[in-house]
mmCIF file with all atom_site columns, C-alpha atoms in Angstrom:
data_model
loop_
_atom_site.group_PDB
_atom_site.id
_atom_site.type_symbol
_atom_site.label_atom_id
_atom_site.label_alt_id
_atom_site.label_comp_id
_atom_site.label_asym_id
_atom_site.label_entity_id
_atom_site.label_seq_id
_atom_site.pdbx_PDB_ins_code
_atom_site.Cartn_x
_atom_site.Cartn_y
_atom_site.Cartn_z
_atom_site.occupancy
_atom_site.B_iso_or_equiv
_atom_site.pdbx_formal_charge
_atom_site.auth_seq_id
_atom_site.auth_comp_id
_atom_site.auth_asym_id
_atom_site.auth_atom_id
_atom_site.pdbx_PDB_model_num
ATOM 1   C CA . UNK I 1 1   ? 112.296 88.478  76.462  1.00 47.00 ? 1069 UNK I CA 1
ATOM 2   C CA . UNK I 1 2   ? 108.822 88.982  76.017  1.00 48.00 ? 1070 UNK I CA 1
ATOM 3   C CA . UNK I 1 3   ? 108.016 85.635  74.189  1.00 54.00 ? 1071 UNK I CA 1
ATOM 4   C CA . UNK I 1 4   ? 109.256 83.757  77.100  1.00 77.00 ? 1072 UNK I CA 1
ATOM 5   C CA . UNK I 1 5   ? 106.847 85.181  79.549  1.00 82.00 ? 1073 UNK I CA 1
ATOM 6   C CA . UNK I 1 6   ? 103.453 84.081  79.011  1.00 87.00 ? 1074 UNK I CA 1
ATOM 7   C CA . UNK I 1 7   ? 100.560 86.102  77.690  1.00 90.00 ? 1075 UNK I CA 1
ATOM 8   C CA . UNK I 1 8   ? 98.518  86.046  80.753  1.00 90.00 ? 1076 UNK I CA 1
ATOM 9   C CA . UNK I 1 9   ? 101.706 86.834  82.999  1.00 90.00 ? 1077 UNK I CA 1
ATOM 10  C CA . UNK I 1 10  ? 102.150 89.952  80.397  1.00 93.00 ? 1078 UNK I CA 1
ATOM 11  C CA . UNK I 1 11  ? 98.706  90.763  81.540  1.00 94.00 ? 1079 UNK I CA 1
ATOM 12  C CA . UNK I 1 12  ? 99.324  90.811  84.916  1.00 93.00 ? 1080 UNK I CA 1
ATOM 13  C CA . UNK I 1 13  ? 102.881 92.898  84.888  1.00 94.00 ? 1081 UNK I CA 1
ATOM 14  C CA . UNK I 1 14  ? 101.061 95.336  82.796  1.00 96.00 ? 1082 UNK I CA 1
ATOM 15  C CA . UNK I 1 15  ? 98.315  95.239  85.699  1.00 97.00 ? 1083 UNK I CA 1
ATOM 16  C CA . UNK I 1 16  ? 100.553 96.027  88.254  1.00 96.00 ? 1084 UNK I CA 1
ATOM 17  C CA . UNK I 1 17  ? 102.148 98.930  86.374  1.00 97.00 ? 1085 UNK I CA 1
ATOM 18  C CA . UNK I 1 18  ? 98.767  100.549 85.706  1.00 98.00 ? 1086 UNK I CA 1
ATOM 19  C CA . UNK I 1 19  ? 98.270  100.000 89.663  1.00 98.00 ? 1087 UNK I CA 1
ATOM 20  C CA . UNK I 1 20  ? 100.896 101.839 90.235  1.00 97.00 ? 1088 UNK I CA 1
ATOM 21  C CA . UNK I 1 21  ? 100.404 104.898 88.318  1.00 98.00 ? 1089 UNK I CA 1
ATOM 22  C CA . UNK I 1 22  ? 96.916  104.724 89.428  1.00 98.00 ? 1090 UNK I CA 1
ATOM 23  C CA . UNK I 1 23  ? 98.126  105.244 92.436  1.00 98.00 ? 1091 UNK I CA 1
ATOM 24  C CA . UNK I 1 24  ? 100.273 107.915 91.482  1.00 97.00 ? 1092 UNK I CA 1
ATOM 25  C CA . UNK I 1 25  ? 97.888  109.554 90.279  1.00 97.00 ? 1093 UNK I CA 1
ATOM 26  C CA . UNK I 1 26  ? 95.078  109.635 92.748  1.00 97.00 ? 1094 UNK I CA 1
ATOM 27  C CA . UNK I 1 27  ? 96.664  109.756 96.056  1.00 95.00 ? 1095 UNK I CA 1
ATOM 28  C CA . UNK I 1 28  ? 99.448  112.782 94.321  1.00 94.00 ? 1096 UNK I CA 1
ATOM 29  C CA . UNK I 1 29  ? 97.678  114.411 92.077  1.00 94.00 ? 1097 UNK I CA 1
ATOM 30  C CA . UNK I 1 30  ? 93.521  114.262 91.567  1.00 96.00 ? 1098 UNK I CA 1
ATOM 31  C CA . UNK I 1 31  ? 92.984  113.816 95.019  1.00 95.00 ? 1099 UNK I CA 1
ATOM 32  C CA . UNK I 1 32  ? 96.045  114.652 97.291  1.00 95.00 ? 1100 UNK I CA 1
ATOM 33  C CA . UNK I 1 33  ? 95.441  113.979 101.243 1.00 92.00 ? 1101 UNK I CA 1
ATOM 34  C CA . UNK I 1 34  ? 94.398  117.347 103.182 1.00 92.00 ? 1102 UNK I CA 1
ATOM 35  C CA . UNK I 1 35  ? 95.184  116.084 106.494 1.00 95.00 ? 1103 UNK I CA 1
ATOM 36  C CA . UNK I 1 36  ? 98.588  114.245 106.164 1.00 95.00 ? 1104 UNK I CA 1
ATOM 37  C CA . UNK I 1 37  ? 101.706 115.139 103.706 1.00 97.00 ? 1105 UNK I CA 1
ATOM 38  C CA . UNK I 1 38  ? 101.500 113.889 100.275 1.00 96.00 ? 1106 UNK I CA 1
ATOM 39  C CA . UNK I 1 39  ? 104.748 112.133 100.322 1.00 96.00 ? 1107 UNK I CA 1
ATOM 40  C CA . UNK I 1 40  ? 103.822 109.685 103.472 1.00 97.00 ? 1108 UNK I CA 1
ATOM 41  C CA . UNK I 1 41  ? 100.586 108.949 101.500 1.00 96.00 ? 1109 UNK I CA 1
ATOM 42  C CA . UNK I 1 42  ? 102.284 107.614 98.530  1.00 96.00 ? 1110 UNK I CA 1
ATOM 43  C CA . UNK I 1 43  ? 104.745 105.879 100.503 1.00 97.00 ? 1111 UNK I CA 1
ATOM 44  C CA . UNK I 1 44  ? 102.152 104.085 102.408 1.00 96.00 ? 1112 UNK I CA 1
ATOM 45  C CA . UNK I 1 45  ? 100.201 103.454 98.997  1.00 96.00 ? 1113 UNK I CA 1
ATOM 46  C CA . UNK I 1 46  ? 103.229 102.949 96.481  1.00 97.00 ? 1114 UNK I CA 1
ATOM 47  C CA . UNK I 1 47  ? 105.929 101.454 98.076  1.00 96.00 ? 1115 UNK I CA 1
ATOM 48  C CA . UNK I 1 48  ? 104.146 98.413  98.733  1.00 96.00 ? 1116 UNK I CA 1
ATOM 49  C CA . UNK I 1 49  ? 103.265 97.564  95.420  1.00 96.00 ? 1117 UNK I CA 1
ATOM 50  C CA . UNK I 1 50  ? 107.381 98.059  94.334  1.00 96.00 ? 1118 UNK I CA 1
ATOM 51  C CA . UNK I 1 51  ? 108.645 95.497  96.906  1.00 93.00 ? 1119 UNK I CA 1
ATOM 52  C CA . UNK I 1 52  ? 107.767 92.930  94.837  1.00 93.00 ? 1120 UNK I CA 1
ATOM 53  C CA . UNK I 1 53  ? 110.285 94.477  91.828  1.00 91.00 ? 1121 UNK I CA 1
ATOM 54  C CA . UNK I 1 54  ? 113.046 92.546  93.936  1.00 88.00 ? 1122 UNK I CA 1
ATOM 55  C CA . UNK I 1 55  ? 111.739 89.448  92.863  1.00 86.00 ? 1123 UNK I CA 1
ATOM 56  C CA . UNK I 1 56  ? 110.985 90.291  88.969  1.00 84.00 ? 1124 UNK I CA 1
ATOM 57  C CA . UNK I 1 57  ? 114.657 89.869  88.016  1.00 81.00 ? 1125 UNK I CA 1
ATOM 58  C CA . UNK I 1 58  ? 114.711 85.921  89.384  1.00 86.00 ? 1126 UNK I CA 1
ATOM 59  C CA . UNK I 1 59  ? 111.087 84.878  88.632  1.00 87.00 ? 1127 UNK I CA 1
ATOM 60  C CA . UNK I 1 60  ? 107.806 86.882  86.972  1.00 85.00 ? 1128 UNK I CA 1
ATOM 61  C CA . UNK I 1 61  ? 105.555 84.520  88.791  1.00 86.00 ? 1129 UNK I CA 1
ATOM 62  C CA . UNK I 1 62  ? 106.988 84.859  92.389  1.00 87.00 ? 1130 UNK I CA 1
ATOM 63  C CA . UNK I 1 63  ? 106.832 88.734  91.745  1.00 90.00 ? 1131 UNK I CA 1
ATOM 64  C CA . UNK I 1 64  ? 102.990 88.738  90.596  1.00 89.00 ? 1132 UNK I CA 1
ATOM 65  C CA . UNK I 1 65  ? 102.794 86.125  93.559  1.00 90.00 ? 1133 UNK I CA 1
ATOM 66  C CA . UNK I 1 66  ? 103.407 88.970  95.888  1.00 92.00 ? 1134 UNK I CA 1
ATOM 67  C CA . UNK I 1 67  ? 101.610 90.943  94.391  1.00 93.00 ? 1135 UNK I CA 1
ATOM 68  C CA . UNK I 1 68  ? 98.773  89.073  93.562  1.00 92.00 ? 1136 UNK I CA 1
ATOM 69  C CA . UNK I 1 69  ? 98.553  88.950  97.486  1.00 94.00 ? 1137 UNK I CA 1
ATOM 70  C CA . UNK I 1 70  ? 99.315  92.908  98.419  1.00 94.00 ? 1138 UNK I CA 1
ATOM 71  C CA . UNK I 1 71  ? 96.156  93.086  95.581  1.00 95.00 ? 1139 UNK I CA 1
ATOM 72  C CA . UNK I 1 72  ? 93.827  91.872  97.916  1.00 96.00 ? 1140 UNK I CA 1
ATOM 73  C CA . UNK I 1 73  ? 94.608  95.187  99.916  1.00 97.00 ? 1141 UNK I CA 1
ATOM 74  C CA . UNK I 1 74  ? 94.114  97.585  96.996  1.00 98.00 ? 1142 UNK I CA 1
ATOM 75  C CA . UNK I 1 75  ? 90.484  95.603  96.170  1.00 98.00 ? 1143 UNK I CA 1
ATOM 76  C CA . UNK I 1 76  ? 89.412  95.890  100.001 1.00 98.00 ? 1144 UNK I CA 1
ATOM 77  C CA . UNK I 1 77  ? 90.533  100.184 99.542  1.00 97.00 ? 1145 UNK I CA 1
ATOM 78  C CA . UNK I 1 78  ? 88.810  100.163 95.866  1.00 97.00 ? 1146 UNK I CA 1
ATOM 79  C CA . UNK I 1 79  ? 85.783  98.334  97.774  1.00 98.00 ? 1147 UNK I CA 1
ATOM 80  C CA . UNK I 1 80  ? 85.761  101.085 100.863 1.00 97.00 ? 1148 UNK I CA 1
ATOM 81  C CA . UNK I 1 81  ? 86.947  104.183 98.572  1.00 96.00 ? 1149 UNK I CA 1
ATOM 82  C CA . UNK I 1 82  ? 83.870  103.027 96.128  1.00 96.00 ? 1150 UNK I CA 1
ATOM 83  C CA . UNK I 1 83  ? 81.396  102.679 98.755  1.00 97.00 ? 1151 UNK I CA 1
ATOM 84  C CA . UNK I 1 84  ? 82.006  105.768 101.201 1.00 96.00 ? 1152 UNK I CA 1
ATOM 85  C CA . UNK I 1 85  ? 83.190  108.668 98.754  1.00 93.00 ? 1153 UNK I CA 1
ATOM 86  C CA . UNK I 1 86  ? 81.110  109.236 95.394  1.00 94.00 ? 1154 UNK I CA 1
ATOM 87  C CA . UNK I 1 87  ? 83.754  111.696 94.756  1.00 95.00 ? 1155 UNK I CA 1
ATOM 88  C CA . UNK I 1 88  ? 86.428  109.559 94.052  1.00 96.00 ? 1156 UNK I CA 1
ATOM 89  C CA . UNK I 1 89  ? 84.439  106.261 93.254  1.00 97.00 ? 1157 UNK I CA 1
ATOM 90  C CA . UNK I 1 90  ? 85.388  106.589 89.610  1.00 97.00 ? 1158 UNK I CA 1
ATOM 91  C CA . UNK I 1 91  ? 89.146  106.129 90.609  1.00 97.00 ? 1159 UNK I CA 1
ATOM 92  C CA . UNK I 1 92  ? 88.268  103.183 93.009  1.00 98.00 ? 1160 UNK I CA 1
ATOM 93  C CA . UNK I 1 93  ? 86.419  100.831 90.239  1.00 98.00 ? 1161 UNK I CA 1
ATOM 94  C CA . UNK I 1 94  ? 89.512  101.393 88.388  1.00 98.00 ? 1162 UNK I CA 1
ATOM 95  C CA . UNK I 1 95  ? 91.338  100.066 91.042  1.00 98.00 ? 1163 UNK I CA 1
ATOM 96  C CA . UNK I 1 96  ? 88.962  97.211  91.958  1.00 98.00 ? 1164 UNK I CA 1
ATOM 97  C CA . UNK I 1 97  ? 89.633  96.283  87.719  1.00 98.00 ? 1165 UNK I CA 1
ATOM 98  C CA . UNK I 1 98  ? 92.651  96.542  88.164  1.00 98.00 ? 1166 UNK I CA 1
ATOM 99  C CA . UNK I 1 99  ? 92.800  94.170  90.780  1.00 98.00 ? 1167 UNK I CA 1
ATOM 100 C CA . UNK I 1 100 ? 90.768  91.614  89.395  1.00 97.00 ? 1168 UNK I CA 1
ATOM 101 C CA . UNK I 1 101 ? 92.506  91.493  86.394  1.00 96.00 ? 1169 UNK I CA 1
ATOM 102 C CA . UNK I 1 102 ? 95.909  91.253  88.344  1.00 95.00 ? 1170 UNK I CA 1
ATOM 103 C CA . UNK I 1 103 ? 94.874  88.143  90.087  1.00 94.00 ? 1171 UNK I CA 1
ATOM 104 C CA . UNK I 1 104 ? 92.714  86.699  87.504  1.00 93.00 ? 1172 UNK I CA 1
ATOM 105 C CA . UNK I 1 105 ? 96.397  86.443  85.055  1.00 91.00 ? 1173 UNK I CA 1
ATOM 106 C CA . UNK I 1 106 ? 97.845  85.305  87.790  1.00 87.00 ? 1174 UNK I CA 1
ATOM 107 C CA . UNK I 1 107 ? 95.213  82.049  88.402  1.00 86.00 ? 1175 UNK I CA 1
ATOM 108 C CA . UNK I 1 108 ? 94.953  81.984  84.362  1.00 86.00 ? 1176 UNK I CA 1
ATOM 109 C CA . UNK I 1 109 ? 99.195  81.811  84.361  1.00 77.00 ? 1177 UNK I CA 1
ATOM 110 C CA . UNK I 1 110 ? 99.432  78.831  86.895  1.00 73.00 ? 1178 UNK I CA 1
ATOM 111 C CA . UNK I 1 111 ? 100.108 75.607  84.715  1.00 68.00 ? 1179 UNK I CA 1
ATOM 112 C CA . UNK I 1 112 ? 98.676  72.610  85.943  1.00 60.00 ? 1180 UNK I CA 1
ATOM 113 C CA . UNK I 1 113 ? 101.197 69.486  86.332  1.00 59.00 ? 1181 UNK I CA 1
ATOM 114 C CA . UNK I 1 114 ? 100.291 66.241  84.677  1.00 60.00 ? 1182 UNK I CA 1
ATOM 115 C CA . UNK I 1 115 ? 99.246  62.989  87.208  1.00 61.00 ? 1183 UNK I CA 1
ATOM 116 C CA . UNK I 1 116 ? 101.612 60.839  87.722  1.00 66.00 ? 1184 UNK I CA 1
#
């Protein structure tokens, strides 16, 4: 199944997937929130990032379509995270990476169609 999908769209699932345990990761376990449960946090910062699974089975490129888009969220909060809290700015130019690269496999995976 692999060999169908193309190397840059390979790039960008395995993208996403890193996004998602990053998130995983920072919002449930290196930096948990003090103020608001745990759970409602990674809801708000996961759950987002799975809708697009819906789509994977019927088409990789709608999927990293959506999420290419929902990236441009997680780059703004790498961006602010970065910026206001040198605690956690480590964790925030990971996620601005992984951003970048998400949407930069998904421009380098669009196929251009010949003139007519």
């Amino acid at each position: 199944m692999s060999a169908a999908i193309p190397r840059a769209y390979r790039i960008g699932l395995a993208a996403w997937a890193a996004l998602v345990l990053l998130q995983f990761a920072w919002h449930g376990w290196l930096f948990p929130a003090q103020l608001i449960p745990v759970w409602l946090v990674l809801l708000i910062t996961v759950l987002p990032l799975l809708l697009p699974l819906f789509a994977l089975r019927r088409d990789v490129r709608r999927a990293l379509l959506w999420v290419g888009i929902l990236a441009l969220f997680y780059f703004c909060h790498g961006i602010a995270e970065g910026w206001s809290s040198s605690s956690e700015r480590w964790l925030a130019l990971v996620e601005i990476v992984l951003t970048l690269l998400l949407i930069g496999a998904l421009g380098a995976g669009v196929q251009r169609k010949p003139a007519r």
